[in-house]
């Protein structure tokens, strides 16, 4: 569902994207969405957490190794 939400938010914007849109793109149901996320804001926070984790991995890869 995170991938589906990310794609839809990029394509249509957060405000225009519905939970039904996210569930449909993910091949899931609205009920399954609510099983994992409280609301659309919660999936936004989950995406933000994923972006931060990816950025941290990238940052660690760029740091010089100690001599």
Tab-separated table of N, CA and C in Angstrom:
chain	number	residue	atom	x	y	z
A	1	UNK	N	0.805	-1.189	0.000
A	1	UNK	CA	0.000	0.000	0.000
A	1	UNK	C	0.853	1.260	0.000
A	2	UNK	N	2.029	1.181	0.608
A	2	UNK	CA	2.898	2.349	0.613
A	2	UNK	C	3.298	2.741	-0.805
A	3	UNK	N	3.659	1.754	-1.615
A	3	UNK	CA	4.031	2.056	-2.994
A	3	UNK	C	2.864	2.686	-3.748
A	4	UNK	N	1.683	2.136	-3.567
A	4	UNK	CA	0.497	2.671	-4.239
A	4	UNK	C	0.234	4.107	-3.798
A	5	UNK	N	0.319	4.364	-2.513
A	5	UNK	CA	0.085	5.716	-2.008
A	5	UNK	C	1.134	6.685	-2.550
A	6	UNK	N	2.374	6.254	-2.555
A	6	UNK	CA	3.442	7.119	-3.062
A	6	UNK	C	3.194	7.492	-4.523
A	7	UNK	N	2.844	6.507	-5.330
A	7	UNK	CA	2.571	6.762	-6.745
A	7	UNK	C	1.399	7.727	-6.921
A	8	UNK	N	0.312	7.463	-6.218
A	8	UNK	CA	-0.879	8.300	-6.361
A	8	UNK	C	-0.659	9.714	-5.836
A	9	UNK	N	0.046	9.842	-4.731
A	9	UNK	CA	0.326	11.171	-4.198
A	9	UNK	C	1.153	11.970	-5.203
A	10	UNK	N	2.113	11.299	-5.855
A	10	UNK	CA	2.947	11.976	-6.850
A	10	UNK	C	2.135	12.337	-8.095
A	11	UNK	N	1.233	11.458	-8.501
A	11	UNK	CA	0.446	11.684	-9.714
A	11	UNK	C	-0.654	12.719	-9.513
A	12	UNK	N	-1.424	12.568	-8.435
A	12	UNK	CA	-2.648	13.350	-8.267
A	12	UNK	C	-2.619	14.323	-7.098
A	13	UNK	N	-1.642	14.179	-6.215
A	13	UNK	CA	-1.594	14.990	-5.003
A	13	UNK	C	-2.289	14.289	-3.851
A	14	UNK	N	-1.914	14.649	-2.665
A	14	UNK	CA	-2.448	14.006	-1.465
A	14	UNK	C	-3.942	14.299	-1.312
A	15	UNK	N	-4.320	15.539	-1.496
A	15	UNK	CA	-5.727	15.910	-1.283
A	15	UNK	C	-6.668	15.210	-2.260
A	16	UNK	N	-6.219	15.005	-3.492
A	16	UNK	CA	-7.078	14.395	-4.512
A	16	UNK	C	-7.114	12.872	-4.423
A	17	UNK	N	-6.191	12.287	-3.691
A	17	UNK	CA	-6.114	10.834	-3.577
A	17	UNK	C	-6.999	10.355	-2.433
A	18	UNK	N	-7.848	9.386	-2.708
A	18	UNK	CA	-8.717	8.829	-1.674
A	18	UNK	C	-8.149	7.510	-1.167
A	19	UNK	N	-8.639	7.094	-0.032
A	19	UNK	CA	-8.241	5.798	0.515
A	19	UNK	C	-8.665	4.687	-0.431
A	20	UNK	N	-9.827	4.827	-1.051
A	20	UNK	CA	-10.271	3.838	-2.035
A	20	UNK	C	-9.312	3.784	-3.221
A	21	UNK	N	-8.781	4.938	-3.645
A	21	UNK	CA	-7.798	4.960	-4.728
A	21	UNK	C	-6.554	4.163	-4.341
A	22	UNK	N	-6.066	4.391	-3.120
A	22	UNK	CA	-4.858	3.710	-2.645
A	22	UNK	C	-5.094	2.203	-2.580
A	23	UNK	N	-6.204	1.811	-1.989
A	23	UNK	CA	-6.516	0.389	-1.867
A	23	UNK	C	-6.651	-0.248	-3.249
A	24	UNK	N	-7.331	0.440	-4.160
A	24	UNK	CA	-7.502	-0.088	-5.508
A	24	UNK	C	-6.186	-0.257	-6.232
A	25	UNK	N	-5.310	0.734	-6.154
A	25	UNK	CA	-4.004	0.656	-6.808
A	25	UNK	C	-3.168	-0.467	-6.216
A	26	UNK	N	-3.347	-0.698	-4.920
A	26	UNK	CA	-2.592	-1.755	-4.240
A	26	UNK	C	-3.203	-3.140	-4.455
A	27	UNK	N	-4.372	-3.192	-5.107
A	27	UNK	CA	-5.044	-4.473	-5.302
A	27	UNK	C	-5.606	-5.016	-4.010
A	28	UNK	N	-6.036	-4.109	-3.164
A	28	UNK	CA	-6.514	-4.474	-1.835
A	28	UNK	C	-7.881	-3.850	-1.601
A	29	UNK	N	-8.368	-3.987	-0.381
A	29	UNK	CA	-9.669	-3.420	-0.034
A	29	UNK	C	-9.488	-2.232	0.908
A	30	UNK	N	-10.516	-1.428	1.002
A	30	UNK	CA	-10.506	-0.309	1.936
A	30	UNK	C	-10.377	-0.828	3.365
A	31	UNK	N	-11.025	-1.942	3.655
A	31	UNK	CA	-10.912	-2.546	4.984
A	31	UNK	C	-9.482	-2.931	5.317
A	32	UNK	N	-8.761	-3.454	4.321
A	32	UNK	CA	-7.355	-3.810	4.538
A	32	UNK	C	-6.522	-2.563	4.805
A	33	UNK	N	-6.852	-1.469	4.106
A	33	UNK	CA	-6.157	-0.210	4.374
A	33	UNK	C	-6.313	0.154	5.845
A	34	UNK	N	-7.560	0.142	6.324
A	34	UNK	CA	-7.825	0.534	7.705
A	34	UNK	C	-7.273	-0.465	8.720
A	35	UNK	N	-7.001	-1.669	8.287
A	35	UNK	CA	-6.353	-2.638	9.178
A	35	UNK	C	-4.915	-2.199	9.478
A	36	UNK	N	-4.284	-1.565	8.492
A	36	UNK	CA	-2.880	-1.172	8.621
A	36	UNK	C	-2.679	0.297	8.992
A	37	UNK	N	-3.618	1.149	8.578
A	37	UNK	CA	-3.466	2.583	8.786
A	37	UNK	C	-4.755	3.173	9.343
A	38	UNK	N	-4.608	4.112	10.254
A	38	UNK	CA	-5.771	4.753	10.884
A	38	UNK	C	-6.510	5.642	9.889
A	39	UNK	N	-5.723	6.356	9.044
A	39	UNK	CA	-6.302	7.285	8.083
A	39	UNK	C	-5.234	7.653	7.054
A	40	UNK	N	-5.573	8.564	6.168
A	40	UNK	CA	-4.632	8.951	5.116
A	40	UNK	C	-3.398	9.628	5.703
A	41	UNK	N	-3.571	10.362	6.773
A	41	UNK	CA	-2.430	11.007	7.425
A	41	UNK	C	-1.431	9.957	7.923
A	42	UNK	N	-1.932	8.843	8.433
A	42	UNK	CA	-1.049	7.782	8.946
A	42	UNK	C	-0.189	7.191	7.840
A	43	UNK	N	-0.748	7.025	6.651
A	43	UNK	CA	0.066	6.479	5.559
A	43	UNK	C	1.076	7.523	5.082
A	44	UNK	N	0.725	8.805	5.197
A	44	UNK	CA	1.695	9.850	4.880
A	44	UNK	C	2.887	9.779	5.838
A	45	UNK	N	2.612	9.597	7.120
A	45	UNK	CA	3.697	9.467	8.085
A	45	UNK	C	4.533	8.222	7.812
A	46	UNK	N	3.891	7.135	7.430
A	46	UNK	CA	4.629	5.906	7.118
A	46	UNK	C	5.539	6.120	5.907
A	47	UNK	N	5.057	6.842	4.910
A	47	UNK	CA	5.896	7.164	3.753
A	47	UNK	C	7.063	8.053	4.155
A	48	UNK	N	6.808	9.018	5.019
A	48	UNK	CA	7.870	9.891	5.497
A	48	UNK	C	8.932	9.078	6.236
A	49	UNK	N	8.501	8.143	7.073
A	49	UNK	CA	9.451	7.284	7.786
A	49	UNK	C	10.290	6.468	6.801
A	50	UNK	N	9.648	5.974	5.750
A	50	UNK	CA	10.384	5.189	4.753
A	50	UNK	C	11.396	6.069	4.024
A	51	UNK	N	11.004	7.294	3.670
A	51	UNK	CA	11.940	8.205	3.011
A	51	UNK	C	13.131	8.508	3.915
A	52	UNK	N	12.868	8.733	5.200
A	52	UNK	CA	13.965	9.007	6.131
A	52	UNK	C	14.907	7.814	6.256
A	53	UNK	N	14.355	6.616	6.317
A	53	UNK	CA	15.193	5.411	6.402
A	53	UNK	C	16.048	5.270	5.152
A	54	UNK	N	15.482	5.519	3.989
A	54	UNK	CA	16.242	5.445	2.740
A	54	UNK	C	17.344	6.502	2.709
A	55	UNK	N	17.031	7.697	3.184
A	55	UNK	CA	18.022	8.768	3.216
A	55	UNK	C	19.158	8.435	4.176
A	56	UNK	N	18.819	7.818	5.285
A	56	UNK	CA	19.856	7.429	6.247
A	56	UNK	C	20.798	6.392	5.653
A	57	UNK	N	20.253	5.430	4.943
A	57	UNK	CA	21.080	4.409	4.285
A	57	UNK	C	21.994	5.070	3.256
A	58	UNK	N	21.457	5.981	2.470
A	58	UNK	CA	22.256	6.676	1.463
A	58	UNK	C	23.348	7.511	2.124
A	59	UNK	N	23.012	8.171	3.212
A	59	UNK	CA	23.996	8.994	3.924
A	59	UNK	C	25.132	8.130	4.475
A	60	UNK	N	24.780	7.000	5.042
A	60	UNK	CA	25.827	6.097	5.571
A	60	UNK	C	26.728	5.589	4.473
A	61	UNK	N	26.189	5.361	3.285
A	61	UNK	CA	26.989	4.869	2.165
A	61	UNK	C	27.966	5.927	1.673
A	62	UNK	N	27.652	7.195	1.893
A	62	UNK	CA	28.517	8.285	1.424
A	62	UNK	C	29.576	8.698	2.424
A	63	UNK	N	29.384	8.310	3.693
A	63	UNK	CA	30.353	8.685	4.723
A	63	UNK	C	31.687	7.992	4.478
A	64	UNK	N	32.782	8.722	4.639
A	64	UNK	CA	34.103	8.071	4.497
A	64	UNK	C	34.329	7.087	5.648
A	65	UNK	N	34.990	6.011	5.330
A	65	UNK	CA	35.325	5.014	6.349
A	65	UNK	C	36.478	5.513	7.204
A	66	UNK	N	36.483	5.185	8.494
A	66	UNK	CA	37.614	5.594	9.335
A	66	UNK	C	38.900	4.878	8.913
A	67	UNK	N	39.983	5.567	9.076
A	67	UNK	CA	41.290	5.007	8.666
A	67	UNK	C	41.868	4.167	9.775
